[in-house]
mmCIF file of C-alpha atoms in Angstrom:
data_model
loop_
_atom_site.group_PDB
_atom_site.id
_atom_site.type_symbol
_atom_site.label_atom_id
_atom_site.label_comp_id
_atom_site.label_asym_id
_atom_site.label_seq_id
_atom_site.Cartn_x
_atom_site.Cartn_y
_atom_site.Cartn_z
ATOM 1 C CA MET V 1 -18.779 -12.858 -10.032
ATOM 2 C CA SER V 2 -15.903 -10.417 -9.835
ATOM 3 C CA PRO V 3 -12.310 -11.561 -9.218
ATOM 4 C CA THR V 4 -12.527 -10.055 -5.768
ATOM 5 C CA ASP V 5 -15.612 -11.924 -4.510
ATOM 6 C CA GLY V 6 -15.482 -14.794 -2.062
ATOM 7 C CA ALA V 7 -12.741 -15.826 0.335
ATOM 8 C CA ASP V 8 -10.345 -13.162 -0.913
ATOM 9 C CA ALA V 9 -12.917 -10.377 -0.568
ATOM 10 C CA LEU V 10 -11.236 -7.014 -0.381
ATOM 11 C CA PRO V 11 -11.782 -4.562 2.444
ATOM 12 C CA GLU V 12 -14.221 -1.821 1.439
ATOM 13 C CA ALA V 13 -11.584 0.828 0.726
ATOM 14 C CA PHE V 14 -9.585 -1.589 -1.430
ATOM 15 C CA GLN V 15 -12.739 -2.686 -3.215
ATOM 16 C CA GLU V 16 -13.521 0.906 -4.187
ATOM 17 C CA ILE V 17 -10.013 1.327 -5.600
ATOM 18 C CA ALA V 18 -10.246 -2.031 -7.404
ATOM 19 C CA ASP V 19 -13.594 -1.018 -8.905
ATOM 20 C CA ASP V 20 -11.986 2.188 -10.207
ATOM 21 C CA PHE V 21 -9.208 0.177 -11.872
ATOM 22 C CA HIS V 22 -11.577 -2.468 -13.292
ATOM 23 C CA ALA V 23 -13.784 0.228 -14.840
ATOM 24 C CA LEU V 24 -10.857 1.165 -17.096
ATOM 25 C CA GLY V 25 -9.002 -0.456 -19.969
ATOM 26 C CA PRO V 26 -5.353 -1.508 -19.481
ATOM 27 C CA LYS V 27 -3.823 1.754 -20.770
ATOM 28 C CA ASP V 28 -6.071 3.826 -18.507
ATOM 29 C CA ARG V 29 -5.300 1.555 -15.534
ATOM 30 C CA LEU V 30 -1.651 2.413 -15.912
ATOM 31 C CA GLN V 31 -2.570 6.111 -16.065
ATOM 32 C CA LEU V 32 -4.615 5.760 -12.856
ATOM 33 C CA LEU V 33 -1.643 4.078 -11.153
ATOM 34 C CA LEU V 34 0.504 7.038 -12.208
ATOM 35 C CA GLU V 35 -2.102 9.418 -10.786
ATOM 36 C CA PHE V 36 -1.927 7.537 -7.487
ATOM 37 C CA SER V 37 1.855 7.984 -7.546
ATOM 38 C CA GLN V 38 1.394 11.757 -7.567
ATOM 39 C CA SER V 39 -0.848 11.677 -4.498
ATOM 40 C CA LEU V 40 1.481 9.790 -2.145
ATOM 41 C CA PRO V 41 1.504 11.849 1.061
ATOM 42 C CA ALA V 42 4.816 13.379 2.049
ATOM 43 C CA LEU V 43 6.639 11.955 5.039
ATOM 44 C CA PRO V 44 6.044 13.783 8.312
ATOM 45 C CA GLU V 45 9.094 15.762 9.403
ATOM 46 C CA ARG V 46 9.879 13.284 12.199
ATOM 47 C CA TYR V 47 10.616 10.650 9.516
ATOM 48 C CA ALA V 48 11.880 12.872 6.719
ATOM 49 C CA GLU V 49 14.667 14.031 9.034
ATOM 50 C CA HIS V 50 15.326 10.486 10.316
ATOM 51 C CA PRO V 51 15.136 8.065 7.363
ATOM 52 C CA GLU V 52 16.895 5.411 9.454
ATOM 53 C CA LEU V 53 13.547 4.909 11.254
ATOM 54 C CA LEU V 54 11.965 3.547 8.065
ATOM 55 C CA GLU V 55 12.169 -0.064 6.931
ATOM 56 C CA PRO V 56 13.352 -0.815 3.384
ATOM 57 C CA VAL V 57 11.223 -3.047 1.145
ATOM 58 C CA PRO V 58 13.755 -5.089 -0.852
ATOM 59 C CA GLU V 59 10.985 -6.892 -2.779
ATOM 60 C CA CYS V 60 10.478 -3.644 -4.706
ATOM 61 C CA GLN V 61 12.583 -2.929 -7.760
ATOM 62 C CA SER V 62 12.821 0.722 -6.707
ATOM 63 C CA PRO V 63 13.970 1.993 -3.321
ATOM 64 C CA ILE V 64 10.991 2.350 -1.027
ATOM 65 C CA PHE V 65 10.860 2.640 2.725
ATOM 66 C CA LEU V 66 7.942 2.468 5.119
ATOM 67 C CA VAL V 67 7.041 2.804 8.750
ATOM 68 C CA THR V 68 3.829 2.294 10.691
ATOM 69 C CA GLU V 69 2.474 3.869 13.838
ATOM 70 C CA VAL V 70 -0.259 2.530 16.065
ATOM 71 C CA GLU V 71 -2.703 4.595 18.089
ATOM 72 C CA GLY V 72 -3.914 2.272 20.846
ATOM 73 C CA SER V 73 -3.344 -1.439 21.218
ATOM 74 C CA GLY V 74 -4.727 -4.667 19.867
ATOM 75 C CA ARG V 75 -6.869 -5.136 16.778
ATOM 76 C CA GLU V 76 -8.937 -2.021 17.487
ATOM 77 C CA ALA V 77 -5.889 0.267 17.435
ATOM 78 C CA ILE V 78 -5.663 2.718 14.550
ATOM 79 C CA ALA V 79 -2.926 2.051 11.986
ATOM 80 C CA ARG V 80 -0.976 4.923 10.448
ATOM 81 C CA LEU V 81 1.202 4.254 7.392
ATOM 82 C CA PHE V 82 4.060 6.342 6.027
ATOM 83 C CA PHE V 83 6.076 5.761 2.851
ATOM 84 C CA SER V 84 9.140 7.190 1.174
ATOM 85 C CA ALA V 85 9.612 6.519 -2.543
ATOM 86 C CA PRO V 86 11.470 8.540 -5.166
ATOM 87 C CA GLN V 87 9.545 10.570 -7.747
ATOM 88 C CA GLU V 88 11.358 8.657 -10.499
ATOM 89 C CA ALA V 89 9.692 5.401 -9.344
ATOM 90 C CA PRO V 90 6.048 6.088 -10.246
ATOM 91 C CA THR V 91 4.881 2.466 -10.166
ATOM 92 C CA THR V 92 6.282 1.908 -6.694
ATOM 93 C CA ARG V 93 4.934 5.268 -5.513
ATOM 94 C CA GLY V 94 1.545 4.339 -6.976
ATOM 95 C CA PHE V 95 1.447 1.073 -5.044
ATOM 96 C CA ALA V 96 2.446 2.840 -1.836
ATOM 97 C CA SER V 97 -0.215 5.477 -2.417
ATOM 98 C CA ILE V 98 -2.889 2.804 -2.950
ATOM 99 C CA LEU V 99 -1.899 1.123 0.309
ATOM 100 C CA ALA V 100 -1.908 4.464 2.111
ATOM 101 C CA GLU V 101 -5.333 5.416 0.772
ATOM 102 C CA ALA V 102 -6.876 2.020 1.482
ATOM 103 C CA LEU V 103 -5.317 1.239 4.860
ATOM 104 C CA ASP V 104 -4.110 4.395 6.632
ATOM 105 C CA GLY V 105 -6.457 5.253 9.486
ATOM 106 C CA ARG V 106 -8.100 1.811 9.533
ATOM 107 C CA THR V 107 -7.981 -0.471 12.522
ATOM 108 C CA VAL V 108 -5.054 -2.825 12.891
ATOM 109 C CA GLY V 109 -7.549 -5.700 12.593
ATOM 110 C CA GLU V 110 -8.804 -4.427 9.232
ATOM 111 C CA VAL V 111 -5.249 -4.143 7.929
ATOM 112 C CA LEU V 112 -4.286 -7.592 9.223
ATOM 113 C CA ASP V 113 -7.417 -9.076 7.620
ATOM 114 C CA THR V 114 -6.473 -7.673 4.205
ATOM 115 C CA PRO V 115 -5.862 -10.720 1.977
ATOM 116 C CA GLU V 116 -2.294 -11.264 0.829
ATOM 117 C CA GLY V 117 -3.577 -11.479 -2.766
ATOM 118 C CA VAL V 118 -5.039 -7.977 -2.694
ATOM 119 C CA THR V 119 -2.623 -6.907 -5.436
ATOM 120 C CA ARG V 120 -4.263 -9.357 -7.864
ATOM 121 C CA GLY V 121 -7.661 -7.830 -7.144
ATOM 122 C CA LEU V 122 -6.656 -4.476 -8.590
ATOM 123 C CA GLY V 123 -6.473 -5.717 -12.175
ATOM 124 C CA LEU V 124 -2.937 -4.444 -12.671
ATOM 125 C CA ALA V 125 -1.362 -7.726 -13.794
ATOM 126 C CA GLU V 126 -2.064 -6.719 -17.412
ATOM 127 C CA VAL V 127 -0.086 -3.483 -17.128
ATOM 128 C CA VAL V 128 2.767 -4.135 -14.685
ATOM 129 C CA SER V 129 5.125 -7.059 -14.281
ATOM 130 C CA PRO V 130 4.587 -9.789 -11.668
ATOM 131 C CA LEU V 131 7.881 -8.694 -10.100
ATOM 132 C CA ARG V 132 6.441 -5.215 -9.509
ATOM 133 C CA LEU V 133 3.236 -6.680 -8.065
ATOM 134 C CA ASN V 134 5.429 -8.716 -5.709
ATOM 135 C CA GLY V 135 6.835 -5.416 -4.488
ATOM 136 C CA MET V 136 3.374 -4.264 -3.448
ATOM 137 C CA ALA V 137 2.791 -7.598 -1.714
ATOM 138 C CA GLY V 138 6.130 -7.103 0.079
ATOM 139 C CA MET V 139 4.988 -3.690 1.303
ATOM 140 C CA LEU V 140 1.758 -5.176 2.672
ATOM 141 C CA ALA V 141 3.598 -8.015 4.422
ATOM 142 C CA ARG V 142 5.978 -5.581 6.132
ATOM 143 C CA ILE V 143 3.100 -3.313 7.159
ATOM 144 C CA LYS V 144 1.293 -6.266 8.745
ATOM 145 C CA ARG V 145 4.406 -7.459 10.567
ATOM 146 C CA GLN V 146 5.107 -4.002 11.978
ATOM 147 C CA LEU V 147 1.500 -3.598 13.115
ATOM 148 C CA VAL V 148 1.498 -6.966 14.892
ATOM 149 C CA GLU V 149 4.686 -5.983 16.708
ATOM 150 C CA LYS V 150 3.513 -2.481 17.616
ATOM 151 C CA ALA V 151 -0.135 -3.200 18.479
ATOM 152 C CA GLY V 152 0.409 -6.542 20.154
ATOM 153 C CA ALA V 153 -2.359 -7.874 17.896
#
């Protein structure tokens, strides 16, 4: 039984990412996280020119900001996620990129149903500190809160 089976089952997109991490040894997991950091999508102009519209994530050791958009209403609405993180914070950027890849474009319900412990399911505890993993959990919590407010879910 994998660490992601059972009550804390990961959504399909997260499971695929977790499988990629678990297929690697610790050193290669860190390298994959760094590769994710390089693929974080750039902010759309409407946010890049107005950073005050983004919410800070103080749980992260590095400065990261995020904002969500909702297309529709309720749990069936589509969630859009946007992040801003400095290039010199590759771990934080990697976490944001994982969240973007796994959750952007999913329904609000799918995002809200993502278990809080999803960060443990990625197998990164061996290569990054618990404090850094808490930062990713903080990002997910803020995403969920924003989506509930914006979708009325």
